[in-house]
Amino acid sequence: MNEQVYRSALAGLLHDIGKVAVRAGERGSRIWDDEARRDFGHFHALLTADFVDRCTPEPWRAEVKNLAGNHHRPHSRQERVVMLADHLSAGERADPSDAADPRAAQPQQLLSIFCSLQADEQEAPQPLYLPLAPLRIAEEVLRPGIEEKDAERTRRAYAALWDAFRREAEELHDAHHSAPDLPAFLESLLLLMQRYLWCAPSAYYKTRPDVSLFDHSRMTAALTAVLAESDLSDAQFEALARAPQDADDEVCLLVGGDVSGVQEFIYRITARGATSALRGRSFYLQLLAEAIARYLLRELDLPVTNLVYAGGGNFYLLTRPGDQQRLAALSGAISRTLWGQHQGSLYLALRTVPLRARDFFAGRVGQAWEQLMEELQRAKQQRFAELGTDLSALFAPQGSGGDEAEQCQVCGAEHSATKVVREDSEEEGVRKCPPCLAYEELGKRLRQARYLVWEEIEPTPATAISTAEPGGWEEALAAFGVRVDVRETLEVEERAAMGRRLVLALDDRALEEARSARLLRLGRRFLVNATPVITAREIAELRAQGRKGLPAAGSVKPFDAMEAQAEGISRLGVLLMDVDDAGRLFSEGLGARATLSRVATLSFALSLFFEGWVGHLAEEFNRQDARGARLYSIYSGGDDLFFVGSWDAVVELARRVRADLIWYAAGHP
């Protein structure tokens, strides 16, 4: 690990943290006089230095304090790196027409990013703001409303946010006191900032307050990491820092990854074992995209802050301009590994677009995003082309040639370890291959999951095309250096061992329970996990109707049971929804206002709805339905969703999702 890169990223992440302290009414460690102004430039920079002094572990404290606290009055090249990253991230600060009258009182709440979107020449009808509250999946937190005019009430809201954030940051500092771990501290702090600073604008004076401090800070951290070891000479760097909006220097690569073959992979199964297998396969795809993204960052020695977005089988990264050749080699390793695990059914398209300094201004980031989308589309039309001479191995005969005993009755693939599985209530068994059994088991474990545990292990990507039979989902993720577990509880005796693993709580109560363990890596993961469970009463009712082959009470409810519980006609419903032309929202919707931080804020906002609120809705439906839980989430994330359930239940869910997206998106038509 290159500590300079990670320390720079930490400084970039914290550079503006003092803004929240200012709004909360903090005084600072020094009198704000002419000397302090000369040293720091802005009061928030002094409070940033104070926070670093108090909450950053000793091994990195002094350097990070200088890098973050001096970003308005830089004295060294590394301090100028943070200043430049700040300017590029903000697009400094984009559109002059957005500048408010400095004589007027400015809104200190975050303007919904949807109020800045233009789509089909339409805009949101009025400015709506998010409440200043820690991130929870609750309507009173996520629904934007009118501006809070009471300045004292706003100050108290900031004070409450700041006190809670600082208290948890101090706990994180204490957890790292005896065994400081820079990557773990950086990731935990990033997750902590997501929870408390998602709703605080990065700036509101003379600018449009539609970018959260969380998103601006993480993009500044990403740019600081890639600029920390720039090969520009000091003279070139000085010229770049003075006028980045005019500079043609390459600053970074915008990297896009898109897993293709998703539809075929999910839908290729038969009804036998489909209930758990669908959920397991879908969840595996979510894990796979993020595992590959983290594998790339690890191989390039870049921190997690450089993961701009991961969801829906896609991810976006910021890497160094010089990483192009290394990325090409890694793309080949990823393709060989995916072929070995999935025999060509899944493929990762990986492409890059260079971002020059001037591309961060005047809305040009949106154009770069559009170019990357086009490159990824072309890559998906030339699957596995990066394998070059290895391509011939893809056309070798596969399988044993039609041995029915080895053919899985769920996915249709041949596997020598296929075996007949007989559920307690089944009169005859079903032949299932090891991968399908693994996906089913994952789907079953998800129904009660409250924690997702990530552990980094040594990656073992394929060096050649393999003809060996594929393993389960765990083997696939392990090849990219990740071991994943889903848990209902964290056992007391395990908690110390989990110190260096990333523990992600899947609900707010689980997060509070895990905090007491003082883990080195802890955060919140939003996951739609609506899984109906069949009860003994329902089994009795269905048997009375002549239904057979029902699982034991407490199992995932099978599709035919949800079909039988439908209103009126007994039918299953399948619900697919997505946002129309979501790609255009990123490439064109922000227009001249497009900055890296605004794109990040829009990505986070969409994910929060589809990965958070949609799950809350489905669980609420299942909990309140007099007929029993009848909605089963296969996938929800990015800008789309996929549910199965009783036909009338999915129709009602569709209606509610559509209605709630209207208020969530500030009424944008």
XYZ file of C-alpha atoms in Angstrom:
669
model
C 0.000 0.000 0.000
C 1.259 3.474 -0.946
C 0.641 5.408 2.283
C 1.113 8.783 0.578
C -1.835 8.086 -1.726
C -4.068 6.984 1.152
C -3.068 9.892 3.409
C -3.759 12.305 0.572
C -7.173 10.707 0.026
C -7.940 11.055 3.745
C -7.008 14.742 3.611
C -9.216 15.219 0.550
C -12.094 13.489 2.305
C -11.785 15.766 5.352
C -10.821 19.057 3.679
C -14.245 20.699 4.148
C -15.414 18.935 7.318
C -15.037 22.210 9.206
C -17.988 23.665 7.274
C -20.400 21.595 9.359
C -18.637 22.743 12.537
C -19.056 26.387 11.436
C -22.779 25.895 10.800
C -23.108 24.139 14.171
C -21.628 27.170 15.956
C -18.172 25.784 16.849
C -15.632 28.397 17.959
C -12.282 26.829 17.090
C -8.936 26.493 18.822
C -7.741 29.978 17.794
C -9.178 33.465 17.822
C -10.271 34.300 14.284
C -8.036 37.335 13.754
C -5.886 38.615 10.887
C -3.121 36.138 11.685
C -5.528 33.182 11.606
C -6.960 34.467 8.318
C -3.469 34.585 6.828
C -2.797 31.025 8.004
C -6.059 29.369 6.959
C -7.880 31.692 4.563
C -11.322 30.552 5.749
C -12.676 29.801 9.206
C -13.864 26.343 8.176
C -10.264 25.377 7.319
C -9.222 26.120 10.912
C -12.069 23.946 12.214
C -11.050 21.216 9.768
C -7.550 21.245 11.267
C -9.091 21.083 14.755
C -11.182 18.047 13.786
C -8.174 16.216 12.319
C -6.226 16.966 15.507
C -8.970 15.430 17.606
C -10.214 12.492 15.539
C -7.363 11.233 13.328
C -5.046 8.505 14.673
C -1.565 9.687 15.559
C 0.468 7.995 12.770
C -1.188 10.138 10.069
C -2.436 13.112 12.095
C 0.225 15.746 11.459
C 0.433 15.268 7.682
C -3.333 15.049 7.160
C -3.851 18.136 9.348
C -1.537 20.177 7.122
C -2.929 18.814 3.850
C -6.576 19.337 4.811
C -6.250 22.484 6.927
C -4.052 24.366 4.450
C -6.011 23.709 1.265
C -6.949 27.423 0.998
C -3.414 28.572 1.893
C -1.180 25.830 0.475
C 2.557 25.915 1.198
C 3.641 22.720 -0.569
C 2.825 20.791 -3.721
C 0.888 18.138 -1.790
C -1.257 20.837 -0.167
C -1.894 22.319 -3.625
C -3.005 18.863 -4.749
C -5.884 19.023 -2.258
C -6.727 22.564 -3.382
C -6.754 21.532 -7.058
C -8.823 18.408 -6.358
C -11.345 20.578 -4.488
C -11.645 22.941 -7.477
C -11.993 20.113 -10.000
C -14.548 18.259 -7.924
C -16.731 21.367 -7.576
C -16.230 22.527 -11.155
C -15.459 25.738 -9.231
C -18.486 26.260 -8.802
C -20.002 25.607 -12.160
C -22.589 28.033 -13.464
C -22.401 31.768 -12.593
C -26.145 32.047 -13.284
C -26.702 29.910 -10.186
C -25.020 32.445 -7.922
C -27.519 33.815 -5.443
C -27.741 37.437 -4.328
C -25.068 37.640 -1.581
C -27.218 40.191 0.262
C -30.070 37.703 0.667
C -30.287 35.012 3.343
C -29.074 31.734 1.814
C -30.776 28.340 2.288
C -28.505 26.160 4.407
C -30.302 22.931 3.481
C -29.487 20.640 0.585
C -31.527 21.403 -2.521
C -32.829 18.186 -4.094
C -30.555 17.319 -7.031
C -33.710 16.656 -9.083
C -34.413 20.400 -8.945
C -31.268 20.879 -11.049
C -32.265 18.381 -13.747
C -33.702 19.313 -17.116
C -35.423 16.435 -18.916
C -37.550 16.822 -22.040
C -37.203 20.594 -21.515
C -38.971 20.321 -18.156
C -37.835 21.177 -14.644
C -39.068 20.583 -11.105
C -41.943 22.985 -10.324
C -40.329 24.562 -7.225
C -37.146 24.324 -5.142
C -37.445 21.642 -2.462
C -34.888 20.859 0.235
C -33.893 17.802 2.258
C -34.181 17.857 6.045
C -30.996 18.026 8.116
C -31.114 14.548 9.657
C -28.971 11.392 9.780
C -29.669 9.057 6.897
C -32.537 6.668 7.616
C -35.039 5.004 5.334
C -38.046 6.979 6.492
C -40.430 9.287 4.632
C -39.766 12.206 6.988
C -36.041 11.959 6.099
C -36.211 11.280 2.351
C -39.134 13.480 1.302
C -37.913 16.936 0.174
C -39.875 19.927 1.443
C -39.873 23.704 1.550
C -36.950 25.626 2.990
C -36.639 25.925 6.754
C -36.712 29.676 7.428
C -35.923 29.568 11.161
C -32.156 30.174 11.376
C -31.892 29.045 15.010
C -33.717 25.789 14.280
C -31.343 25.176 11.373
C -28.314 25.842 13.604
C -29.613 23.362 16.184
C -30.120 20.733 13.459
C -26.510 21.226 12.336
C -25.326 21.053 15.953
C -27.120 17.734 16.447
C -25.602 16.333 13.237
C -22.137 17.575 14.161
C -22.252 16.244 17.726
C -23.365 12.772 16.610
C -20.834 12.654 13.760
C -17.939 13.822 15.941
C -18.848 11.376 18.724
C -18.748 8.429 16.323
C -15.552 9.748 14.714
C -13.950 9.784 18.166
C -15.090 6.189 18.723
C -13.510 5.269 15.397
C -10.296 7.018 16.459
C -10.271 5.036 19.709
C -10.856 1.752 17.851
C -7.701 2.466 15.803
C -5.587 3.601 18.758
C -3.789 0.318 19.392
C -3.821 -1.057 15.841
C -4.146 1.814 13.323
C -5.184 0.660 9.857
C -5.268 3.449 7.282
C -7.492 1.795 4.593
C -9.925 0.622 7.279
C -10.052 4.062 8.912
C -10.565 5.768 5.551
C -13.448 3.474 4.552
C -15.151 3.668 7.944
C -14.924 7.461 7.918
C -16.356 7.524 4.386
C -19.353 5.445 5.550
C -19.751 7.664 8.613
C -19.802 10.781 6.441
C -22.435 9.175 4.228
C -24.682 8.707 7.249
C -24.395 12.225 8.645
C -23.341 14.506 5.768
C -25.513 13.187 2.931
C -27.987 16.008 3.675
C -25.566 18.920 4.230
C -24.757 21.095 1.185
C -21.067 21.394 0.370
C -21.614 25.120 -0.237
C -24.534 27.526 -0.330
C -23.050 31.033 -0.381
C -23.137 32.441 -3.948
C -23.823 28.989 -5.371
C -26.589 26.456 -5.911
C -26.702 24.220 -2.789
C -27.540 20.954 -4.594
C -24.330 18.988 -3.929
C -23.966 17.171 -0.620
C -20.818 17.589 1.427
C -20.518 13.798 1.441
C -20.452 13.534 -2.354
C -18.205 16.569 -2.863
C -15.759 15.282 -0.233
C -15.529 11.748 -1.627
C -14.918 13.038 -5.159
C -12.264 15.426 -3.845
C -10.650 12.461 -2.061
C -10.692 10.420 -5.286
C -9.037 13.209 -7.273
C -6.504 13.843 -4.510
C -5.522 10.165 -4.632
C -4.884 10.188 -8.397
C -3.063 13.536 -8.299
C -0.877 12.625 -5.322
C 1.739 11.030 -7.567
C 1.214 13.022 -10.742
C 4.196 12.884 -13.086
C 3.776 16.559 -14.021
C 6.791 18.712 -13.261
C 6.447 21.330 -10.519
C 6.186 24.093 -13.139
C 3.499 22.203 -15.083
C 1.591 21.481 -11.900
C 1.717 25.125 -10.810
C 0.304 26.214 -14.182
C -2.427 23.586 -13.944
C -3.372 24.637 -10.400
C -3.563 28.331 -11.371
C -6.034 27.896 -14.243
C -7.427 24.326 -14.412
C -10.449 25.439 -16.459
C -8.106 26.208 -19.393
C -5.636 23.336 -18.960
C -5.384 20.410 -21.350
C -3.434 18.184 -18.932
C -4.887 14.719 -18.318
C -5.943 14.530 -14.688
C -7.448 11.041 -14.457
C -9.248 8.230 -16.236
C -12.984 7.740 -15.853
C -13.325 3.946 -15.850
C -16.603 2.150 -16.486
C -17.406 -1.511 -15.893
C -20.622 -3.175 -17.076
C -21.485 -6.830 -16.453
C -23.357 -8.102 -19.509
C -25.353 -11.308 -19.847
C -27.285 -10.466 -16.690
C -30.738 -11.217 -18.128
C -29.693 -14.595 -19.498
C -27.890 -15.482 -16.266
C -30.905 -14.701 -14.071
C -33.661 -16.048 -16.327
C -32.038 -19.238 -17.596
C -33.361 -21.284 -14.655
C -36.497 -23.431 -14.609
C -39.249 -23.280 -11.986
C -37.572 -26.047 -9.977
C -35.775 -24.292 -7.152
C -36.427 -20.885 -8.695
C -37.681 -19.136 -5.565
C -34.360 -19.023 -3.704
C -32.153 -19.411 -6.774
C -33.417 -16.212 -8.449
C -32.670 -14.148 -5.373
C -29.278 -15.770 -4.866
C -28.240 -15.251 -8.493
C -29.349 -11.630 -8.473
C -27.545 -10.852 -5.224
C -24.404 -12.572 -6.494
C -24.377 -10.249 -9.518
C -24.470 -7.242 -7.182
C -21.565 -8.668 -5.201
C -19.640 -9.576 -8.353
C -19.630 -6.053 -9.815
C -18.425 -4.543 -6.551
C -15.858 -7.306 -6.001
C -14.352 -6.626 -9.442
C -14.348 -2.862 -8.797
C -12.533 -3.374 -5.488
C -10.135 -5.821 -7.132
C -9.197 -3.184 -9.721
C -8.642 -0.515 -7.048
C -6.535 -2.910 -5.002
C -4.371 -3.841 -7.986
C -3.925 -0.146 -8.844
C -3.176 0.749 -5.199
C -6.055 3.214 -4.960
C -8.458 3.669 -2.021
C -12.182 2.925 -1.906
C -12.926 6.650 -2.295
C -12.139 6.152 -5.984
C -15.201 3.947 -6.410
C -17.609 6.572 -7.741
C -20.571 4.197 -7.992
C -21.401 0.486 -7.939
C -24.873 -0.917 -8.551
C -27.054 -2.633 -11.103
C -24.132 -4.668 -12.433
C -22.191 -1.475 -13.209
C -19.392 0.470 -11.575
C -17.389 3.635 -12.220
C -13.905 4.440 -10.952
C -11.409 7.291 -11.096
C -7.836 6.148 -11.739
C -4.551 7.721 -12.804
C -3.889 8.598 -16.466
C -0.946 6.197 -16.413
C -3.112 3.232 -15.366
C -4.388 2.588 -18.908
C -1.961 -0.217 -19.759
C -2.403 -1.896 -16.395
C -6.197 -1.758 -16.786
C -5.949 -3.472 -20.174
C -4.001 -6.350 -18.595
C -6.444 -6.579 -15.690
C -9.358 -6.649 -18.134
C -7.894 -9.786 -19.689
C -7.472 -11.420 -16.280
C -11.086 -10.591 -15.388
C -12.384 -12.061 -18.656
C -10.402 -15.293 -18.212
C -11.704 -15.618 -14.658
C -15.326 -14.986 -15.639
C -15.057 -17.480 -18.476
C -13.752 -20.135 -16.091
C -16.559 -19.471 -13.620
C -19.457 -18.936 -16.045
C -18.431 -20.422 -19.410
C -19.169 -17.200 -21.281
C -22.614 -16.416 -19.862
C -21.243 -13.367 -17.974
C -18.812 -10.818 -19.364
C -17.373 -7.578 -17.994
C -17.061 -4.725 -20.470
C -14.322 -2.402 -19.181
C -13.543 0.911 -20.868
C -11.921 4.233 -20.004
C -12.262 7.869 -21.015
C -9.509 10.369 -20.158
C -10.564 13.451 -18.212
C -8.539 16.583 -18.813
C -8.579 19.462 -16.350
C -10.885 21.569 -18.520
C -13.374 18.665 -18.728
C -14.410 19.337 -15.132
C -15.905 22.707 -16.082
C -18.777 24.083 -18.178
C -20.741 20.827 -18.015
C -18.200 18.820 -20.011
C -18.213 15.992 -17.433
C -21.645 15.021 -18.791
C -20.180 14.685 -22.278
C -17.402 12.440 -20.950
C -20.013 10.264 -19.241
C -21.906 9.924 -22.536
C -18.707 8.983 -24.354
C -17.990 6.284 -21.760
C -21.513 4.859 -22.193
C -20.914 4.590 -25.941
C -17.544 2.897 -25.403
C -19.092 0.341 -23.042
C -21.855 -0.403 -25.534
C -19.269 -1.084 -28.241
C -17.297 -3.319 -25.866
C -20.392 -5.431 -25.146
C -20.758 -6.049 -28.877
C -17.207 -7.510 -28.959
C -17.301 -9.782 -25.930
C -13.970 -11.281 -24.855
C -12.077 -9.475 -27.639
C -9.396 -8.502 -25.106
C -8.376 -12.179 -24.823
C -6.636 -12.026 -28.210
C -5.021 -15.356 -29.086
C -6.740 -17.018 -26.101
C -10.034 -16.681 -27.967
C -9.507 -20.019 -29.727
C -9.947 -21.825 -26.402
C -13.478 -20.445 -26.141
C -14.576 -22.536 -29.109
C -13.365 -25.879 -27.729
C -16.069 -28.474 -26.977
C -17.626 -28.050 -23.542
C -19.293 -30.596 -21.249
C -19.444 -34.378 -21.518
C -21.795 -34.597 -24.469
C -25.353 -34.910 -23.256
C -25.233 -37.131 -20.185
C -28.715 -36.658 -18.728
C -27.588 -37.738 -15.252
C -25.160 -34.799 -15.172
C -27.601 -32.210 -16.521
C -28.932 -29.784 -13.921
C -32.730 -29.518 -14.061
C -32.569 -25.929 -12.781
C -30.106 -24.239 -15.169
C -29.658 -26.928 -17.852
C -25.862 -27.033 -17.559
C -23.841 -30.244 -17.287
C -21.706 -30.824 -14.196
C -20.121 -34.066 -13.013
C -21.107 -33.277 -9.398
C -24.815 -32.808 -10.199
C -26.910 -34.657 -7.652
C -30.545 -35.380 -6.905
C -31.876 -33.155 -4.141
C -35.103 -34.104 -2.398
C -36.926 -31.594 -0.210
C -38.879 -32.976 2.779
C -42.225 -32.415 1.078
C -41.266 -33.566 -2.426
C -42.271 -36.944 -3.748
C -39.309 -37.011 -6.142
C -36.066 -35.150 -6.256
C -34.559 -32.630 -8.653
C -31.093 -32.850 -10.224
C -29.091 -29.762 -9.260
C -25.508 -28.747 -10.025
C -23.170 -27.292 -7.339
C -23.445 -23.673 -8.583
C -27.271 -23.784 -8.490
C -27.226 -25.314 -5.028
C -24.898 -22.533 -3.896
C -27.172 -19.807 -5.326
C -30.189 -21.419 -3.639
C -28.375 -21.557 -0.312
C -27.369 -17.896 -0.658
C -30.983 -16.948 -1.395
C -32.158 -18.830 1.687
C -29.541 -17.210 3.922
C -30.553 -13.760 2.709
C -34.066 -14.067 4.099
C -32.862 -13.437 7.671
C -29.660 -11.520 6.874
C -28.869 -8.418 8.936
C -25.140 -8.099 8.196
C -22.960 -8.376 5.126
C -19.311 -9.134 5.947
C -16.545 -8.460 3.407
C -13.070 -9.860 3.931
C -10.088 -9.186 1.693
C -8.088 -12.275 0.751
C -5.360 -12.860 -1.792
C -6.897 -12.697 -5.300
C -6.347 -15.640 -7.653
C -7.429 -14.465 -11.119
C -7.115 -16.957 -13.954
C -3.933 -16.781 -16.007
C -5.322 -18.930 -18.829
C -8.671 -20.111 -20.155
C -9.812 -22.970 -17.950
C -11.853 -25.967 -19.041
C -12.443 -27.055 -15.444
C -15.998 -27.204 -14.177
C -17.183 -23.995 -12.470
C -17.586 -23.758 -8.723
C -20.079 -21.751 -6.711
C -20.441 -18.016 -6.199
C -17.951 -18.027 -3.325
C -15.171 -19.353 -5.550
C -15.916 -16.692 -8.158
C -15.665 -13.849 -5.638
C -12.575 -15.367 -4.044
C -10.802 -15.192 -7.410
C -11.164 -11.402 -7.163
C -9.848 -11.309 -3.599
C -13.100 -11.154 -1.643
C -14.746 -13.493 0.840
C -18.361 -12.548 1.574
C -20.644 -13.796 4.295
C -24.240 -12.903 5.167
C -25.120 -13.072 8.848
C -28.143 -12.729 11.047
C -25.985 -11.934 14.098
C -22.403 -11.075 14.980
C -21.343 -13.528 17.669
C -19.605 -11.924 20.638
C -16.544 -14.167 20.413
C -16.166 -13.336 16.708
C -16.226 -9.572 17.010
C -12.539 -9.103 17.745
C -11.645 -11.294 14.768
C -13.936 -9.163 12.595
C -11.932 -6.057 13.398
C -10.281 -5.847 10.000
C -13.246 -7.070 7.995
C -15.815 -4.681 6.588
C -19.102 -5.213 8.421
C -22.116 -3.647 6.709
C -25.376 -3.520 8.633
C -28.463 -4.102 6.501
C -30.825 -2.185 8.786
C -30.535 0.730 11.197
C -31.043 -1.345 14.350
C -28.323 -3.791 13.295
C -25.965 -0.841 12.832
C -26.571 0.378 16.391
C -25.999 -3.121 17.767
C -22.700 -3.476 15.899
C -21.410 -0.066 17.028
C -20.874 -1.392 20.530
C -18.211 -3.777 19.179
C -15.890 -0.877 18.197
C -15.108 -2.493 14.844
C -12.411 -1.004 12.626
C -14.653 -1.125 9.559
C -18.366 -0.617 10.032
C -21.060 0.986 7.927
C -24.590 0.797 6.559
C -25.519 -1.004 3.333
C -28.890 -0.453 1.701
C -30.268 -3.674 0.279
C -33.779 -4.544 -0.882
C -34.352 -7.874 0.821
C -38.112 -8.475 0.868
C -38.368 -12.256 1.252
C -41.766 -13.772 2.119
C -41.629 -16.735 4.492
C -44.366 -19.370 4.531
C -46.115 -19.967 7.861
C -47.655 -23.110 9.315
C -51.125 -21.543 8.964
C -50.555 -20.819 5.268
C -49.297 -24.356 4.681
C -52.466 -25.774 6.239
C -54.689 -23.488 4.135
C -52.873 -24.364 0.906
C -52.979 -28.099 1.615
C -56.729 -27.774 2.190
C -56.908 -26.366 -1.357
C -55.120 -29.456 -2.691
C -51.640 -27.929 -3.035
C -48.723 -30.367 -2.758
C -44.944 -30.109 -2.495
C -44.949 -27.269 0.032
C -41.768 -26.604 2.026
C -41.507 -26.561 5.817
C -42.781 -23.588 7.819
C -40.186 -20.796 7.955
C -38.894 -21.516 4.429
C -38.944 -19.021 1.570
C -42.493 -18.991 0.243
C -42.610 -20.757 -3.173
C -44.030 -18.987 -6.204
C -47.031 -21.282 -6.508
C -48.051 -20.379 -2.942
C -47.989 -16.657 -3.791
C -49.944 -17.471 -6.937
C -52.608 -19.247 -4.870
C -52.864 -16.257 -2.497
C -53.599 -13.759 -5.295
C -56.817 -11.749 -5.276
C -59.458 -13.165 -7.653
C -57.721 -15.176 -10.356
C -54.724 -17.235 -9.187
C -51.797 -15.776 -11.075
C -48.205 -14.838 -10.386
C -47.091 -11.306 -11.276
C -43.654 -10.233 -12.495
C -42.758 -6.560 -12.110
C -39.937 -4.825 -13.957
C -39.527 -1.037 -13.679
C -36.790 1.388 -14.633
C -36.232 5.113 -15.075
C -36.684 6.190 -18.684
C -33.413 7.200 -20.342
C -31.488 7.251 -17.067
C -28.233 7.487 -19.030
C -29.387 10.762 -20.564
C -30.051 12.190 -17.101
C -26.317 11.882 -16.440
C -25.042 12.928 -19.849
C -27.510 15.750 -20.589
C -29.822 16.351 -17.632
C -27.484 18.597 -15.660
C -26.460 20.616 -18.719
C -23.891 23.331 -17.993
C -24.298 22.582 -14.275
C -22.738 19.126 -14.670
C -19.778 18.693 -12.322
C -18.184 15.548 -10.968
C -19.756 16.161 -7.548
C -23.226 16.749 -9.021
C -23.027 13.512 -11.008
C -22.001 11.716 -7.800
C -24.914 13.288 -5.908
C -27.377 12.216 -8.625
C -25.984 8.651 -8.588
C -26.340 8.454 -4.829
C -29.863 9.899 -4.904
C -31.113 7.314 -7.412
C -29.438 4.466 -5.530
C -30.969 5.611 -2.266
C -34.456 5.370 -3.713
C -34.084 2.018 -5.458
C -31.828 0.333 -2.870
C -33.430 1.873 0.211
C -36.950 3.202 -0.158
C -38.218 0.489 -2.516
C -37.161 -2.148 0.009
C -38.942 -0.270 2.792
C -42.129 -0.187 0.692
C -42.017 -3.905 -0.134
C -41.415 -4.920 3.483
C -44.254 -2.647 4.596
C -46.595 -4.294 2.057
C -45.566 -7.760 3.236
C -45.979 -6.851 6.901
C -49.435 -5.296 6.504
C -50.944 -7.679 3.935
C -53.856 -9.615 5.491
C -53.340 -12.425 2.954
C -49.718 -12.888 4.068
C -46.371 -11.736 2.673
C -46.760 -11.867 -1.133
C -43.895 -9.776 -2.572
C -40.450 -11.203 -3.312
C -37.599 -8.898 -4.319
C -35.301 -10.337 -6.952
C -33.373 -7.107 -7.453
C -33.650 -3.369 -6.878
C -30.794 -0.932 -7.400
C -29.305 1.642 -9.721
C -32.392 2.876 -11.559
C -34.457 -0.315 -11.882
C -36.175 -3.111 -9.979
C -37.447 -6.676 -10.427
C -40.108 -8.237 -8.170
C -42.204 -11.407 -8.254
C -45.381 -11.971 -6.248
C -49.127 -12.348 -6.297
C -50.345 -10.449 -9.365
C -52.436 -7.933 -7.417
C -49.608 -7.269 -4.946
C -47.076 -6.384 -7.656
C -49.614 -4.092 -9.372
C -50.139 -2.224 -6.108
C -46.352 -2.035 -5.519
C -45.872 -0.598 -9.019
C -48.476 2.067 -8.368
C -46.887 3.025 -5.050
C -43.308 3.110 -6.407
C -44.432 5.413 -9.216
C -46.266 7.719 -6.803
C -43.402 7.855 -4.312
C -40.800 8.536 -6.986
C -42.755 11.697 -7.832
C -42.402 13.170 -4.344
C -38.846 11.855 -3.938
C -37.833 13.543 -7.210
C -39.270 16.890 -6.030
C -42.282 16.588 -8.339
C -40.142 16.708 -11.494
C -42.566 15.935 -14.339
